[in-house]
């Protein structure tokens, strides 16, 4: 089936699982020799305590049961190109689904394009449209730091909380692979631009040594996970896996995209759309809908729901150059702070941080630090 036909028919791109860890590589993997601190494994210690928490957020992942919506529909004389519903994978997939949406918008032959939504999905789509020579205006009711995209942890997780398992069809997988491959390549081109995108070691304590390959997985994209022996890592825990991953330094990254968009002649207009009539009133004939969770009301999409995620930011420690995951919480070093997180509550619209969740994550990570060689 032609890709566009598939998009129009299914209206979806989705996924199943996990933060990238696939089958474990054999113990003699060459990566062993190139770990963060060569020789005896020692890592700088994270200073975790409640009084070092300087910011807390609860972001709402725009989860769509069917996976991201990428179809095209007509609203009166206007062409609406959808690109929303990326769940916990919006940063990872944004360039790939943005490319699909930009091509769909370009196929209308219109020169002026409206993009609704100034999150990561709207910004990347807008930049890709500019690369095709389009004149783009982004409309949004709110700007950074209020948007969901400002509240992400920012790692490469192209298949995390993306859709229900039963919607991972062969067509869906093919489309996901296309988006994932395009995004991955784009991120490699952003390496070296300050610290916007970096590669770091990721140590996974306990429970991440499954041998089964996730449903959506591109072999060879991330280095294979390696089970480390007790002498090869500094933690007390017996089971530790290492799999390097990318980190996106969100504030600087969103700023770079916004600056680039404006430099290329883009305009940003603050405007809320309460009804489809208001969308129809836009003067552009082609509108790309990147409203994330906002599409639930605006486009009456009953397949959308929030999956909330709480983050606690600790005072930055520039020497921390690794990510750590435990069953009850993770820590990710970013320039704007050490990000603690790890919960996901379906259908939760409450964006007030819960002190109990903070306690759980701090306890889990403190436990991981105890007895660690540093
Ligand atoms: C805690 C947490 C951790 C995450 N970690 C990761 C990660 O590590 N890796 C990853 O890839 N992804 C991650 N995500 C997911 C990622 O953040 C989202 O998938 C992504 O930000 C969605 O981007 P978006 O542009 O579609 O939506 P948004 O950022 O929500 O942008 C949509 C924009 O549309 C605007 N809008 C909506 N409705 C209207 C309207 N009616 N009128 C005008 N404007 C409107 C909104 O104001 C908003 O600015 C995480 C999310 C959370 C919450």
Coordinates of C-alpha atoms and ligand atoms in Angstrom, one line a residue:
X1 CA 0.0 0.0 0.0
X2 CA 1.3 3.5 -0.8
X3 CA 2.5 5.3 2.3
X4 CA 0.1 8.2 1.9
X5 CA -2.8 5.9 1.5
X6 CA -1.8 4.1 4.6
X7 CA -1.6 7.4 6.5
X8 CA -5.0 8.5 5.3
X9 CA -6.6 5.1 6.1
X10 CA -5.0 4.4 9.5
X11 CA -4.3 7.9 10.7
X12 CA -1.7 6.5 13.0
X13 CA 1.9 5.8 13.7
X14 CA 2.4 4.2 17.1
X15 CA 4.5 1.8 19.2
X16 CA 4.8 -0.4 22.1
X17 CA 7.7 -0.4 24.5
X18 CA 10.7 0.8 26.2
X19 CA 13.6 3.0 26.4
X20 CA 15.6 1.3 23.8
X21 CA 17.2 -1.6 25.7
X22 CA 17.1 -4.6 23.5
X23 CA 18.7 -8.0 23.7
X24 CA 21.9 -8.1 25.7
X25 CA 25.2 -8.3 23.9
X26 CA 27.7 -11.0 24.9
X27 CA 30.1 -10.1 27.7
X28 CA 33.1 -9.6 25.4
X29 CA 31.6 -6.6 23.7
X30 CA 34.3 -4.1 22.8
X31 CA 32.5 -1.3 24.5
X32 CA 33.7 -2.6 27.8
X33 CA 37.1 -1.0 27.3
X34 CA 35.6 2.5 26.6
X35 CA 33.4 3.0 29.6
X36 CA 33.2 6.4 31.3
X37 CA 36.1 5.9 33.6
X38 CA 38.5 3.4 32.1
X39 CA 40.2 0.7 34.2
X40 CA 38.6 0.3 37.7
X41 CA 35.1 1.6 37.5
X42 CA 34.6 4.7 39.6
X43 CA 31.9 7.3 38.9
X44 CA 31.4 10.7 40.5
X45 CA 28.7 10.6 43.1
X46 CA 25.3 12.4 42.7
X47 CA 24.5 14.6 45.7
X48 CA 20.9 13.7 46.3
X49 CA 18.8 15.3 49.1
X50 CA 15.5 17.1 49.3
X51 CA 17.1 20.4 49.9
X52 CA 19.0 20.3 46.6
X53 CA 15.7 20.1 44.7
X54 CA 15.3 23.5 43.0
X55 CA 12.4 22.9 40.6
X56 CA 9.6 20.3 40.1
X57 CA 7.3 19.9 37.2
X58 CA 4.6 17.5 36.1
X59 CA 4.3 17.2 32.3
X60 CA 1.5 15.5 30.4
X61 CA 2.6 13.2 27.7
X62 CA 0.2 13.4 24.7
X63 CA -0.5 9.7 24.5
X64 CA -2.7 8.4 21.7
X65 CA -4.0 4.8 21.9
X66 CA -3.4 4.4 18.1
X67 CA 0.0 6.2 18.1
X68 CA 0.8 9.6 16.5
X69 CA -1.7 10.9 14.1
X70 CA -0.2 11.8 10.7
X71 CA -3.1 11.8 8.3
X72 CA -4.4 14.6 6.1
X73 CA -8.0 15.9 6.1
X74 CA -10.0 18.8 4.6
X75 CA -11.7 21.4 6.7
X76 CA -13.7 23.4 4.2
X77 CA -11.2 24.6 1.7
X78 CA -8.3 24.1 4.1
X79 CA -5.9 21.2 4.2
X80 CA -5.2 20.0 7.7
X81 CA -2.0 18.0 8.1
X82 CA -1.9 16.2 11.5
X83 CA 1.2 15.6 13.5
X84 CA 0.4 15.0 17.1
X85 CA 0.0 12.3 19.8
X86 CA 3.7 11.2 20.3
X87 CA 3.3 10.1 24.0
X88 CA 6.7 9.6 25.6
X89 CA 8.6 9.7 22.3
X90 CA 8.0 13.2 21.0
X91 CA 11.6 14.4 21.2
X92 CA 12.9 11.2 19.7
X93 CA 10.5 11.0 16.8
X94 CA 9.9 14.7 16.1
X95 CA 12.3 15.1 13.1
X96 CA 11.0 11.9 11.5
X97 CA 7.2 12.6 11.8
X98 CA 8.0 16.2 11.1
X99 CA 9.5 15.1 7.7
X100 CA 6.4 13.1 6.9
X101 CA 4.1 16.0 7.9
X102 CA 6.2 18.6 6.0
X103 CA 6.1 16.4 2.9
X104 CA 2.3 16.1 3.2
X105 CA 2.0 19.9 3.6
X106 CA 4.3 20.5 0.6
X107 CA 2.2 18.2 -1.5
X108 CA -0.6 20.8 -1.4
X109 CA 1.7 23.1 -3.4
X110 CA 0.9 26.0 -1.0
X111 CA 3.8 28.4 -0.2
X112 CA 2.4 29.8 3.1
X113 CA 1.9 27.3 5.8
X114 CA 0.4 27.7 9.3
X115 CA 1.7 25.4 12.1
X116 CA -0.4 25.3 15.3
X117 CA 1.8 24.3 18.2
X118 CA 5.2 25.5 19.3
X119 CA 6.4 22.4 21.1
X120 CA 9.2 20.2 19.8
X121 CA 6.9 18.7 17.2
X122 CA 5.7 22.1 15.8
X123 CA 9.2 23.6 15.9
X124 CA 10.9 20.7 14.0
X125 CA 8.0 20.5 11.5
X126 CA 8.3 24.3 10.9
X127 CA 12.0 24.1 10.3
X128 CA 11.6 21.2 7.9
X129 CA 9.0 23.3 6.0
X130 CA 11.4 26.2 5.8
X131 CA 14.0 23.9 4.4
X132 CA 11.5 23.2 1.6
X133 CA 11.3 26.9 0.9
X134 CA 7.9 27.5 2.7
X135 CA 6.9 30.7 4.5
X136 CA 5.8 29.5 8.0
X137 CA 3.9 31.1 10.9
X138 CA 3.6 29.2 14.1
X139 CA 0.5 29.9 16.2
X140 CA 0.4 28.9 19.9
X141 CA -1.6 29.9 23.0
X142 CA 1.4 29.4 25.3
X143 CA 5.2 29.4 24.9
X144 CA 8.2 28.0 26.6
X145 CA 8.4 27.0 29.5
X146 CA 4.7 26.3 29.8
X147 CA 4.5 23.7 27.0
X148 CA 4.7 19.9 27.6
X149 CA 7.9 19.8 25.6
X150 CA 9.7 22.0 28.3
X151 CA 8.8 19.3 30.8
X152 CA 10.5 16.3 29.2
X153 CA 13.5 14.5 30.4
X154 CA 15.0 14.5 27.0
X155 CA 16.6 11.2 26.1
X156 CA 16.5 9.0 23.0
X157 CA 13.3 6.9 23.6
X158 CA 11.6 6.5 20.3
X159 CA 9.3 3.7 21.4
X160 CA 8.4 4.8 24.9
X161 CA 4.6 5.1 25.8
X162 CA 3.7 5.5 22.2
X163 CA 0.6 3.4 21.6
X164 CA -1.2 0.3 22.6
X165 CA 0.5 -3.0 21.6
X166 CA -2.3 -4.2 19.3
X167 CA -1.8 -1.2 17.0
X168 CA 1.8 -2.2 16.1
X169 CA 1.0 -3.6 12.7
X170 CA 3.6 -4.3 10.0
X171 CA 2.6 -1.0 8.2
X172 CA 2.9 0.8 11.5
X173 CA 6.4 -0.7 12.1
X174 CA 7.6 0.3 8.7
X175 CA 6.4 3.9 9.2
X176 CA 7.9 4.0 12.7
X177 CA 11.2 2.8 11.3
X178 CA 11.2 5.5 8.7
X179 CA 10.5 8.2 11.3
X180 CA 13.0 6.8 13.8
X181 CA 15.8 6.4 11.2
X182 CA 15.3 10.0 10.0
X183 CA 15.3 11.4 13.5
X184 CA 18.3 9.4 14.6
X185 CA 20.4 10.7 11.7
X186 CA 19.3 14.3 12.3
X187 CA 20.3 14.0 15.9
X188 CA 23.8 12.9 14.9
X189 CA 24.1 16.1 12.9
X190 CA 23.3 18.2 16.0
X191 CA 26.2 16.6 18.0
X192 CA 28.9 19.1 18.7
X193 CA 26.6 22.1 18.7
X194 CA 27.5 23.0 22.3
X195 CA 25.8 20.5 24.6
X196 CA 22.5 20.4 22.9
X197 CA 22.8 16.7 22.1
X198 CA 25.3 14.5 23.8
X199 CA 26.0 10.8 24.2
X200 CA 26.5 9.4 27.7
X201 CA 26.7 6.1 29.5
X202 CA 23.5 4.7 30.9
X203 CA 23.7 2.3 33.8
X204 CA 20.5 0.3 34.4
X205 CA 20.3 -1.3 37.8
X206 CA 18.2 -4.5 38.0
X207 CA 15.4 -5.8 35.8
X208 CA 16.7 -4.5 32.4
X209 CA 18.4 -7.6 31.2
X210 CA 15.6 -9.0 29.2
X211 CA 16.7 -11.1 26.2
X212 CA 13.6 -10.4 24.1
X213 CA 13.8 -7.8 21.5
X214 CA 11.2 -5.0 21.8
X215 CA 8.5 -4.9 19.1
X216 CA 9.8 -1.6 17.8
X217 CA 13.5 -1.7 17.7
X218 CA 16.2 -0.9 15.1
X219 CA 19.2 -3.1 15.7
X220 CA 22.4 -1.3 15.6
X221 CA 21.0 2.2 16.3
X222 CA 22.1 2.3 20.0
X223 CA 25.1 0.2 21.0
X224 CA 23.8 -3.1 22.4
X225 CA 23.3 -3.3 26.2
X226 CA 26.1 -5.0 28.0
X227 CA 25.7 -6.9 31.3
X228 CA 28.5 -5.7 33.5
X229 CA 30.2 -8.0 36.0
X230 CA 30.5 -6.8 39.6
X231 CA 34.1 -5.6 39.0
X232 CA 33.1 -3.6 36.0
X233 CA 30.7 -1.2 37.7
X234 CA 30.9 0.8 41.0
X235 CA 27.4 0.0 42.4
X236 CA 26.5 -2.4 45.2
X237 CA 23.8 -4.0 43.0
X238 CA 24.6 -7.3 41.3
X239 CA 22.8 -6.8 38.0
X240 CA 23.9 -3.7 36.1
X241 CA 23.5 -3.1 32.4
X242 CA 25.2 -0.4 30.4
X243 CA 23.8 1.0 27.2
X244 CA 24.9 4.4 26.0
X245 CA 22.1 6.8 25.0
X246 CA 21.6 10.4 23.8
X247 CA 20.5 13.3 26.1
X248 CA 18.9 16.4 24.8
X249 CA 19.5 19.6 26.8
X250 CA 16.0 20.8 26.5
X251 CA 16.1 24.5 27.2
X252 CA 19.1 25.2 24.9
X253 CA 17.7 22.9 22.3
X254 CA 14.2 24.5 22.2
X255 CA 16.0 27.9 22.1
X256 CA 18.2 26.9 19.2
X257 CA 15.2 25.7 17.2
X258 CA 13.2 28.8 17.9
X259 CA 16.2 31.1 17.0
X260 CA 16.8 29.2 13.8
X261 CA 13.1 29.3 12.9
X262 CA 13.0 33.1 13.4
X263 CA 16.4 33.6 11.5
X264 CA 14.8 31.9 8.5
X265 CA 12.0 34.4 8.4
X266 CA 9.5 32.4 10.5
X267 CA 6.9 34.2 12.6
X268 CA 5.4 33.2 16.0
X269 CA 2.0 34.5 16.9
X270 CA 0.4 33.9 20.3
X271 CA -3.2 32.8 19.6
X272 CA -5.6 30.2 21.1
X273 CA -7.9 28.2 18.9
X274 CA -11.1 27.3 20.8
X275 CA -13.0 26.0 17.8
X276 CA -12.4 24.6 14.3
X277 CA -14.1 27.7 12.9
X278 CA -11.2 29.7 14.4
X279 CA -8.7 27.4 12.6
X280 CA -10.7 27.8 9.4
X281 CA -10.4 31.6 9.7
X282 CA -6.6 31.4 9.4
X283 CA -5.6 33.0 6.1
X284 CA -3.2 30.2 5.2
X285 CA -4.8 27.4 3.2
X286 CA -2.6 24.7 4.7
X287 CA -2.4 24.1 8.4
X288 CA -0.2 21.6 10.2
X289 CA -1.8 20.5 13.5
X290 CA 1.0 20.0 16.1
X291 CA -1.2 20.7 19.2
X292 CA -0.2 17.6 21.2
X293 CA -2.8 17.0 23.9
X294 CA -4.7 20.1 22.7
X295 CA -6.0 18.1 19.8
X296 CA -8.3 16.2 22.2
X297 CA -10.6 19.2 22.5
X298 CA -9.8 21.1 19.3
X299 CA -10.1 18.1 17.0
X300 CA -12.3 16.0 19.3
X301 CA -9.8 13.1 19.3
X302 CA -11.1 10.6 21.9
X303 CA -8.0 8.4 21.4
X304 CA -5.9 11.0 23.3
X305 CA -5.1 11.0 27.0
X306 CA -2.4 12.4 29.2
X307 CA 0.2 10.2 30.8
X308 CA 1.7 12.4 33.5
X309 CA 5.3 12.4 34.5
X310 CA 6.8 14.2 37.4
X311 CA 10.4 15.5 37.4
X312 CA 12.5 16.9 40.2
X313 CA 15.6 19.1 39.3
X314 CA 18.6 19.0 41.5
X315 CA 21.3 21.7 41.5
X316 CA 23.5 20.9 38.5
X317 CA 26.7 18.9 39.0
X318 CA 28.8 19.3 35.8
X319 CA 31.0 16.4 36.7
X320 CA 28.1 13.9 36.5
X321 CA 28.5 12.3 33.1
X322 CA 26.3 9.2 33.2
X323 CA 22.6 8.4 33.4
X324 CA 21.3 5.9 36.1
X325 CA 18.1 4.0 36.1
X326 CA 16.6 2.0 38.9
X327 CA 13.2 0.3 39.1
X328 CA 11.8 3.2 41.1
X329 CA 13.4 6.2 39.4
X330 CA 16.1 7.6 37.1
X331 CA 18.6 10.4 37.1
X332 CA 19.7 12.2 33.9
X333 CA 22.4 14.9 33.9
X334 CA 21.5 18.0 32.0
X335 CA 23.0 21.4 31.9
X336 CA 20.0 22.9 33.7
X337 CA 20.0 20.3 36.5
X338 CA 20.2 16.7 37.5
X339 CA 16.8 15.5 36.4
X340 CA 15.1 12.9 38.7
X341 CA 12.0 11.1 37.3
X342 CA 10.4 7.8 36.5
X343 CA 6.6 7.8 37.0
X344 CA 3.9 7.6 34.4
X345 CA 0.2 7.9 35.4
X346 CA -2.4 7.3 32.8
X347 CA -5.3 9.7 32.4
X348 CA -3.9 12.1 35.1
X349 CA -4.5 15.8 34.3
X350 CA -3.2 17.0 37.7
X351 CA 0.0 19.0 37.2
X352 CA 0.7 19.7 40.8
X353 CA 3.9 17.9 41.9
X354 CA 3.3 15.2 44.5
X355 CA 5.7 15.3 47.4
X356 CA 5.3 11.5 47.9
X357 CA 6.6 10.8 44.4
X358 CA 9.6 13.1 45.1
X359 CA 10.4 11.0 48.2
X360 CA 10.2 7.7 46.3
X361 CA 12.6 8.8 43.6
X362 CA 15.1 10.4 46.1
X363 CA 15.0 7.2 48.2
X364 CA 15.6 4.9 45.2
X365 CA 18.5 6.9 43.9
X366 CA 20.0 7.4 47.3
X367 CA 19.9 3.7 47.7
X368 CA 21.7 3.2 44.4
X369 CA 24.4 5.7 45.5
X370 CA 25.0 3.9 48.8
X371 CA 28.1 1.9 48.8
X372 CA 29.1 3.1 45.4
X373 CA 32.8 3.4 44.5
X374 CA 33.5 7.0 43.6
Ligands
LIG1 C1 8.0 13.7 32.2 C2 8.2 13.5 30.7 C3 9.4 13.0 30.2 C4 9.5 12.8 28.8 N1 10.7 12.3 28.3 C5 10.9 12.2 27.0 C6 12.1 11.7 26.5 O1 13.0 11.4 27.3 N2 12.3 11.5 25.2 C7 11.2 11.8 24.3 O2 11.4 11.6 23.1 N3 10.1 12.3 24.8 C8 9.9 12.5 26.1 N4 8.7 13.0 26.5 C9 7.6 13.2 25.6 C10 7.7 14.5 24.9 O3 7.9 15.5 25.8 C11 6.3 14.8 24.2 O4 6.0 13.7 23.3 C12 6.5 16.0 23.3 O5 7.0 17.1 24.1 C13 5.2 16.4 22.7 O6 5.5 17.5 21.9 P1 4.4 18.3 21.1 O7 5.0 19.4 20.4 O8 3.5 17.3 20.3 O9 3.4 18.8 22.3 P2 3.5 20.1 23.2 O10 4.9 20.3 23.7 O11 2.4 20.0 24.2 O12 3.2 21.3 22.2 C14 1.9 21.5 21.7 C15 1.6 23.0 21.7 O13 0.3 23.2 21.1 C16 -0.2 24.3 21.8 N5 -1.7 24.2 21.7 C17 -2.5 23.1 22.1 N6 -3.8 23.4 21.8 C18 -3.8 24.6 21.3 C19 -4.9 25.4 20.9 N7 -6.2 25.0 21.0 N8 -4.6 26.7 20.4 C20 -3.3 27.1 20.4 N9 -2.3 26.4 20.8 C21 -2.5 25.1 21.2 C22 0.2 24.1 23.2 O14 0.2 25.4 23.9 C23 1.6 23.6 23.0 O15 2.6 24.7 23.0 C24 8.5 13.2 27.9 C25 7.3 13.8 28.4 C26 7.2 14.0 29.8 C27 6.0 14.7 30.3

